[in-house]
């Protein structure tokens, strides 16, 4: 699950760079999104199925992370990550 963890690291770097519009996501704030991803990351690294499924759910089209990306102006970067660098990472194994 290292690739998924790497994707979490990349998303966290983007989120930590400043405040983002979370109004279309399930989060009340950027800090809430960061907090959940930080909690999920070690569990994803350990291969915990529930955490892996939760992270994949957050990354779905119209999922919380994509909604933040679109409403905050970094949808292009998000697409580069999920369609490029991590193309096969989010697919169910």
Short mmCIF file of N, CA, C and O in Angstrom, two decimals:
data_model
loop_
_atom_site.label_atom_id
_atom_site.label_comp_id
_atom_site.label_asym_id
_atom_site.label_seq_id
_atom_site.Cartn_x
_atom_site.Cartn_y
_atom_site.Cartn_z
N UNK A 1 0.81 -1.20 0.00
CA UNK A 1 0.00 0.00 0.00
C UNK A 1 0.85 1.26 0.00
O UNK A 1 0.36 2.35 0.27
N UNK A 2 2.12 1.12 -0.32
CA UNK A 2 3.03 2.26 -0.32
C UNK A 2 2.59 3.33 -1.32
O UNK A 2 2.66 4.51 -1.03
N UNK A 3 2.11 2.92 -2.48
CA UNK A 3 1.70 3.91 -3.49
C UNK A 3 0.51 4.74 -2.99
O UNK A 3 0.47 5.94 -3.22
N UNK A 4 -0.42 4.10 -2.32
CA UNK A 4 -1.54 4.86 -1.75
C UNK A 4 -1.04 5.83 -0.69
O UNK A 4 -1.48 6.98 -0.62
N UNK A 5 -0.11 5.38 0.12
CA UNK A 5 0.46 6.25 1.14
C UNK A 5 1.20 7.42 0.50
O UNK A 5 1.13 8.55 0.99
N UNK A 6 1.89 7.16 -0.60
CA UNK A 6 2.58 8.22 -1.32
C UNK A 6 1.58 9.25 -1.87
O UNK A 6 1.84 10.45 -1.84
N UNK A 7 0.43 8.76 -2.34
CA UNK A 7 -0.60 9.68 -2.82
C UNK A 7 -1.13 10.52 -1.67
O UNK A 7 -1.33 11.74 -1.82
N UNK A 8 -1.34 9.91 -0.52
CA UNK A 8 -1.77 10.67 0.66
C UNK A 8 -0.75 11.75 0.97
O UNK A 8 -1.10 12.91 1.24
N UNK A 9 0.53 11.40 0.92
CA UNK A 9 1.60 12.37 1.19
C UNK A 9 1.51 13.55 0.22
O UNK A 9 1.62 14.71 0.63
N UNK A 10 1.30 13.27 -1.06
CA UNK A 10 1.20 14.34 -2.06
C UNK A 10 -0.03 15.21 -1.81
O UNK A 10 0.03 16.45 -1.92
N UNK A 11 -1.16 14.60 -1.48
CA UNK A 11 -2.37 15.37 -1.21
C UNK A 11 -2.18 16.22 0.05
O UNK A 11 -2.57 17.39 0.07
N UNK A 12 -1.59 15.64 1.07
CA UNK A 12 -1.33 16.41 2.30
C UNK A 12 -0.44 17.62 2.02
O UNK A 12 -0.67 18.70 2.57
N UNK A 13 0.55 17.45 1.18
CA UNK A 13 1.43 18.58 0.84
C UNK A 13 0.63 19.72 0.20
O UNK A 13 0.85 20.89 0.52
N UNK A 14 -0.28 19.37 -0.67
CA UNK A 14 -1.12 20.39 -1.31
C UNK A 14 -2.02 21.05 -0.28
O UNK A 14 -2.13 22.27 -0.22
N UNK A 15 -2.66 20.24 0.55
CA UNK A 15 -3.59 20.79 1.55
C UNK A 15 -2.89 21.66 2.57
O UNK A 15 -3.43 22.67 3.02
N UNK A 16 -1.67 21.29 2.95
CA UNK A 16 -0.93 22.05 3.95
C UNK A 16 -0.39 23.38 3.40
O UNK A 16 0.03 24.23 4.18
N UNK A 17 -0.43 23.54 2.09
CA UNK A 17 0.11 24.76 1.48
C UNK A 17 -0.77 25.98 1.71
O UNK A 17 -0.34 27.10 1.44
N UNK A 18 -1.96 25.79 2.21
CA UNK A 18 -2.83 26.93 2.47
C UNK A 18 -4.26 26.50 2.73
O UNK A 18 -4.56 25.31 2.77
N UNK A 19 -5.12 27.45 2.88
CA UNK A 19 -6.53 27.16 3.13
C UNK A 19 -7.21 26.84 1.80
O UNK A 19 -6.88 27.41 0.76
N UNK A 20 -8.15 25.90 1.84
CA UNK A 20 -8.86 25.46 0.64
C UNK A 20 -10.36 25.53 0.86
O UNK A 20 -10.83 25.51 2.00
N UNK A 21 -11.10 25.60 -0.22
CA UNK A 21 -12.56 25.64 -0.15
C UNK A 21 -13.08 24.22 0.06
O UNK A 21 -12.98 23.38 -0.82
N UNK A 22 -13.63 23.97 1.23
CA UNK A 22 -14.16 22.63 1.54
C UNK A 22 -15.68 22.60 1.52
O UNK A 22 -16.28 21.60 1.90
N UNK A 23 -16.30 23.66 1.03
CA UNK A 23 -17.76 23.77 1.10
C UNK A 23 -18.50 22.67 0.33
O UNK A 23 -19.63 22.34 0.68
N UNK A 24 -17.91 22.11 -0.71
CA UNK A 24 -18.56 21.05 -1.48
C UNK A 24 -18.12 19.67 -1.03
O UNK A 24 -18.52 18.67 -1.61
N UNK A 25 -17.32 19.60 0.00
CA UNK A 25 -16.84 18.31 0.50
C UNK A 25 -17.54 17.98 1.82
O UNK A 25 -18.36 18.74 2.32
N UNK A 26 -17.19 16.86 2.38
CA UNK A 26 -17.75 16.44 3.66
C UNK A 26 -17.01 17.05 4.85
O UNK A 26 -17.35 16.77 6.00
N UNK A 27 -16.01 17.89 4.58
CA UNK A 27 -15.21 18.48 5.65
C UNK A 27 -15.65 19.90 5.95
O UNK A 27 -16.05 20.64 5.05
N UNK A 28 -15.51 20.28 7.22
CA UNK A 28 -15.82 21.65 7.62
C UNK A 28 -14.66 22.61 7.33
O UNK A 28 -14.87 23.80 7.21
N UNK A 29 -13.45 22.05 7.23
CA UNK A 29 -12.27 22.89 7.02
C UNK A 29 -11.15 22.07 6.41
O UNK A 29 -11.18 20.84 6.42
N UNK A 30 -10.14 22.78 5.94
CA UNK A 30 -8.93 22.11 5.44
C UNK A 30 -8.29 21.30 6.55
O UNK A 30 -7.83 20.18 6.32
N UNK A 31 -8.28 21.85 7.75
CA UNK A 31 -7.68 21.14 8.89
C UNK A 31 -8.37 19.80 9.14
O UNK A 31 -7.71 18.82 9.47
N UNK A 32 -9.69 19.74 8.95
CA UNK A 32 -10.41 18.48 9.13
C UNK A 32 -9.97 17.45 8.09
O UNK A 32 -9.80 16.27 8.40
N UNK A 33 -9.80 17.89 6.85
CA UNK A 33 -9.35 16.99 5.79
C UNK A 33 -7.94 16.47 6.10
O UNK A 33 -7.67 15.27 5.98
N UNK A 34 -7.07 17.37 6.49
CA UNK A 34 -5.70 16.99 6.84
C UNK A 34 -5.70 16.00 7.99
O UNK A 34 -5.00 14.98 7.94
N UNK A 35 -6.51 16.27 9.00
CA UNK A 35 -6.57 15.39 10.17
C UNK A 35 -6.99 13.98 9.78
O UNK A 35 -6.39 13.00 10.22
N UNK A 36 -8.01 13.85 8.94
CA UNK A 36 -8.44 12.51 8.54
C UNK A 36 -7.36 11.80 7.73
O UNK A 36 -7.09 10.62 7.95
N UNK A 37 -6.75 12.50 6.79
CA UNK A 37 -5.71 11.86 5.98
C UNK A 37 -4.51 11.44 6.84
O UNK A 37 -3.93 10.38 6.61
N UNK A 38 -4.17 12.26 7.81
CA UNK A 38 -3.06 11.90 8.72
C UNK A 38 -3.42 10.65 9.54
O UNK A 38 -2.54 9.83 9.82
N UNK A 39 -4.67 10.52 9.92
CA UNK A 39 -5.11 9.32 10.66
C UNK A 39 -5.13 8.09 9.75
O UNK A 39 -4.82 6.98 10.18
N UNK A 40 -5.54 8.29 8.51
CA UNK A 40 -5.65 7.17 7.58
C UNK A 40 -4.29 6.65 7.11
O UNK A 40 -4.12 5.45 6.88
N UNK A 41 -3.33 7.54 6.95
CA UNK A 41 -2.07 7.17 6.31
C UNK A 41 -1.36 5.96 6.96
O UNK A 41 -1.02 5.02 6.25
N UNK A 42 -1.13 5.92 8.26
CA UNK A 42 -0.46 4.75 8.82
C UNK A 42 -1.29 3.47 8.69
O UNK A 42 -0.73 2.38 8.52
N UNK A 43 -2.59 3.62 8.72
CA UNK A 43 -3.46 2.45 8.55
C UNK A 43 -3.42 1.94 7.11
O UNK A 43 -3.44 0.74 6.87
N UNK A 44 -3.35 2.87 6.15
CA UNK A 44 -3.21 2.50 4.75
C UNK A 44 -1.87 1.81 4.54
O UNK A 44 -1.79 0.77 3.87
N UNK A 45 -0.81 2.37 5.12
CA UNK A 45 0.52 1.76 5.01
C UNK A 45 0.53 0.34 5.55
O UNK A 45 1.23 -0.53 5.03
N UNK A 46 -0.25 0.09 6.59
CA UNK A 46 -0.33 -1.25 7.20
C UNK A 46 -1.24 -2.18 6.41
O UNK A 46 -1.34 -3.36 6.72
N UNK A 47 -1.89 -1.64 5.37
CA UNK A 47 -2.76 -2.46 4.53
C UNK A 47 -4.12 -2.72 5.13
O UNK A 47 -4.82 -3.64 4.70
N UNK A 48 -4.52 -1.91 6.09
CA UNK A 48 -5.83 -2.08 6.72
C UNK A 48 -6.93 -1.80 5.70
O UNK A 48 -7.06 -0.69 5.20
N UNK A 49 -7.69 -2.82 5.42
CA UNK A 49 -8.70 -2.76 4.35
C UNK A 49 -9.67 -1.59 4.52
O UNK A 49 -9.98 -0.87 3.56
N UNK A 50 -10.19 -1.39 5.71
CA UNK A 50 -11.16 -0.31 5.95
C UNK A 50 -10.56 1.06 5.63
O UNK A 50 -11.22 1.90 5.02
N UNK A 51 -9.32 1.27 6.00
CA UNK A 51 -8.65 2.55 5.73
C UNK A 51 -8.39 2.72 4.24
O UNK A 51 -8.58 3.82 3.69
N UNK A 52 -7.98 1.66 3.58
CA UNK A 52 -7.74 1.71 2.13
C UNK A 52 -9.04 2.05 1.40
O UNK A 52 -9.06 2.92 0.53
N UNK A 53 -10.12 1.38 1.78
CA UNK A 53 -11.41 1.64 1.14
C UNK A 53 -11.89 3.06 1.42
O UNK A 53 -12.44 3.71 0.53
N UNK A 54 -11.68 3.55 2.63
CA UNK A 54 -12.08 4.93 2.95
C UNK A 54 -11.31 5.93 2.10
O UNK A 54 -11.89 6.86 1.55
N UNK A 55 -9.99 5.73 1.98
CA UNK A 55 -9.19 6.65 1.17
C UNK A 55 -9.62 6.60 -0.29
O UNK A 55 -9.78 7.64 -0.93
N UNK A 56 -9.83 5.40 -0.80
CA UNK A 56 -10.29 5.29 -2.20
C UNK A 56 -11.63 6.00 -2.39
O UNK A 56 -11.87 6.64 -3.40
N UNK A 57 -12.52 5.87 -1.40
CA UNK A 57 -13.82 6.54 -1.46
C UNK A 57 -13.65 8.06 -1.52
O UNK A 57 -14.33 8.74 -2.30
N UNK A 58 -12.74 8.59 -0.72
CA UNK A 58 -12.49 10.03 -0.72
C UNK A 58 -11.97 10.53 -2.06
O UNK A 58 -12.14 11.69 -2.41
N UNK A 59 -11.33 9.63 -2.82
CA UNK A 59 -10.72 10.00 -4.10
C UNK A 59 -11.63 9.78 -5.31
O UNK A 59 -11.26 10.16 -6.43
N UNK A 60 -12.79 9.20 -5.10
CA UNK A 60 -13.70 8.97 -6.22
C UNK A 60 -14.11 10.28 -6.89
O UNK A 60 -14.07 11.34 -6.26
N UNK A 61 -14.55 10.22 -8.16
CA UNK A 61 -15.11 11.42 -8.78
C UNK A 61 -16.26 11.93 -7.89
O UNK A 61 -17.08 11.14 -7.43
N UNK A 62 -16.28 13.19 -7.65
CA UNK A 62 -17.18 13.89 -6.73
C UNK A 62 -16.95 13.50 -5.27
O UNK A 62 -17.74 13.85 -4.41
N UNK A 63 -15.86 12.81 -5.00
CA UNK A 63 -15.48 12.52 -3.62
C UNK A 63 -14.91 13.77 -2.97
O UNK A 63 -14.64 14.78 -3.63
N UNK A 64 -14.72 13.71 -1.68
CA UNK A 64 -14.31 14.89 -0.91
C UNK A 64 -13.02 15.53 -1.42
O UNK A 64 -12.93 16.75 -1.54
N UNK A 65 -12.03 14.72 -1.74
CA UNK A 65 -10.75 15.30 -2.16
C UNK A 65 -10.88 15.95 -3.53
O UNK A 65 -10.39 17.06 -3.75
N UNK A 66 -11.57 15.29 -4.45
CA UNK A 66 -11.77 15.91 -5.76
C UNK A 66 -12.58 17.19 -5.64
O UNK A 66 -12.28 18.19 -6.32
N UNK A 67 -13.59 17.20 -4.80
CA UNK A 67 -14.40 18.41 -4.61
C UNK A 67 -13.55 19.57 -4.08
O UNK A 67 -13.70 20.71 -4.52
N UNK A 68 -12.65 19.27 -3.15
CA UNK A 68 -11.75 20.31 -2.64
C UNK A 68 -10.85 20.80 -3.76
O UNK A 68 -10.64 22.01 -3.93
N UNK A 69 -10.31 19.87 -4.53
CA UNK A 69 -9.41 20.24 -5.63
C UNK A 69 -10.11 21.15 -6.64
O UNK A 69 -9.57 22.19 -7.04
N UNK A 70 -11.31 20.78 -7.04
CA UNK A 70 -12.05 21.56 -8.03
C UNK A 70 -12.40 22.94 -7.49
O UNK A 70 -12.17 23.96 -8.15
N UNK A 71 -12.93 22.99 -6.27
CA UNK A 71 -13.38 24.28 -5.73
C UNK A 71 -12.23 25.18 -5.28
O UNK A 71 -12.42 26.37 -5.08
N UNK A 72 -11.03 24.58 -5.17
CA UNK A 72 -9.88 25.37 -4.71
C UNK A 72 -8.88 25.68 -5.81
O UNK A 72 -7.84 26.27 -5.56
N UNK A 73 -9.20 25.27 -7.04
CA UNK A 73 -8.36 25.64 -8.17
C UNK A 73 -7.18 24.74 -8.47
O UNK A 73 -6.31 25.10 -9.25
N UNK A 74 -7.15 23.54 -7.89
CA UNK A 74 -6.04 22.64 -8.22
C UNK A 74 -6.53 21.32 -8.82
O UNK A 74 -5.90 20.28 -8.70
N UNK A 75 -7.63 21.40 -9.56
CA UNK A 75 -8.15 20.19 -10.21
C UNK A 75 -7.17 19.64 -11.24
O UNK A 75 -7.07 18.43 -11.42
N UNK A 76 -6.44 20.53 -11.93
CA UNK A 76 -5.44 20.07 -12.89
C UNK A 76 -4.36 19.24 -12.21
O UNK A 76 -3.97 18.18 -12.72
N UNK A 77 -3.89 19.70 -11.08
CA UNK A 77 -2.87 18.96 -10.32
C UNK A 77 -3.45 17.63 -9.84
O UNK A 77 -2.77 16.60 -9.88
N UNK A 78 -4.70 17.65 -9.37
CA UNK A 78 -5.35 16.42 -8.91
C UNK A 78 -5.43 15.40 -10.05
O UNK A 78 -5.10 14.23 -9.88
N UNK A 79 -5.84 15.85 -11.22
CA UNK A 79 -5.92 14.95 -12.38
C UNK A 79 -4.56 14.41 -12.77
O UNK A 79 -4.43 13.25 -13.17
N UNK A 80 -3.53 15.24 -12.66
CA UNK A 80 -2.16 14.76 -12.93
C UNK A 80 -1.79 13.62 -11.97
O UNK A 80 -1.15 12.65 -12.37
N UNK A 81 -2.20 13.76 -10.74
CA UNK A 81 -1.88 12.72 -9.75
C UNK A 81 -2.64 11.43 -10.03
O UNK A 81 -2.05 10.36 -10.11
N UNK A 82 -3.96 11.52 -10.15
CA UNK A 82 -4.77 10.30 -10.27
C UNK A 82 -4.78 9.69 -11.67
O UNK A 82 -5.01 8.49 -11.81
N UNK A 83 -4.53 10.49 -12.69
CA UNK A 83 -4.49 9.94 -14.05
C UNK A 83 -3.07 9.75 -14.56
O UNK A 83 -2.88 9.21 -15.63
N UNK A 84 -2.12 10.21 -13.81
CA UNK A 84 -0.72 10.09 -14.21
C UNK A 84 0.08 9.28 -13.22
O UNK A 84 0.09 8.06 -13.26
N UNK A 85 0.70 9.98 -12.30
CA UNK A 85 1.63 9.37 -11.35
C UNK A 85 1.03 8.18 -10.60
O UNK A 85 1.70 7.18 -10.37
N UNK A 86 -0.24 8.26 -10.23
CA UNK A 86 -0.87 7.21 -9.43
C UNK A 86 -2.02 6.53 -10.17
O UNK A 86 -2.95 6.04 -9.57
N UNK A 87 -1.92 6.48 -11.48
CA UNK A 87 -3.00 5.99 -12.33
C UNK A 87 -3.60 4.66 -11.86
O UNK A 87 -4.80 4.51 -11.78
N UNK A 88 -2.78 3.68 -11.58
CA UNK A 88 -3.28 2.35 -11.21
C UNK A 88 -3.43 2.17 -9.71
O UNK A 88 -3.89 1.13 -9.24
N UNK A 89 -3.05 3.16 -8.95
CA UNK A 89 -3.02 3.04 -7.50
C UNK A 89 -4.40 2.98 -6.87
O UNK A 89 -4.61 2.26 -5.89
N UNK A 90 -5.36 3.70 -7.40
CA UNK A 90 -6.68 3.77 -6.79
C UNK A 90 -7.60 2.64 -7.22
O UNK A 90 -8.67 2.46 -6.65
N UNK A 91 -7.19 1.86 -8.20
CA UNK A 91 -8.02 0.74 -8.66
C UNK A 91 -8.07 -0.34 -7.59
O UNK A 91 -7.05 -0.63 -6.96
N UNK A 92 -9.25 -0.94 -7.40
CA UNK A 92 -9.33 -2.04 -6.43
C UNK A 92 -8.38 -3.17 -6.83
O UNK A 92 -8.24 -3.48 -8.01
N UNK A 93 -7.76 -3.75 -5.86
CA UNK A 93 -6.79 -4.83 -6.13
C UNK A 93 -7.45 -6.18 -6.06
O UNK A 93 -8.22 -6.50 -5.32
#
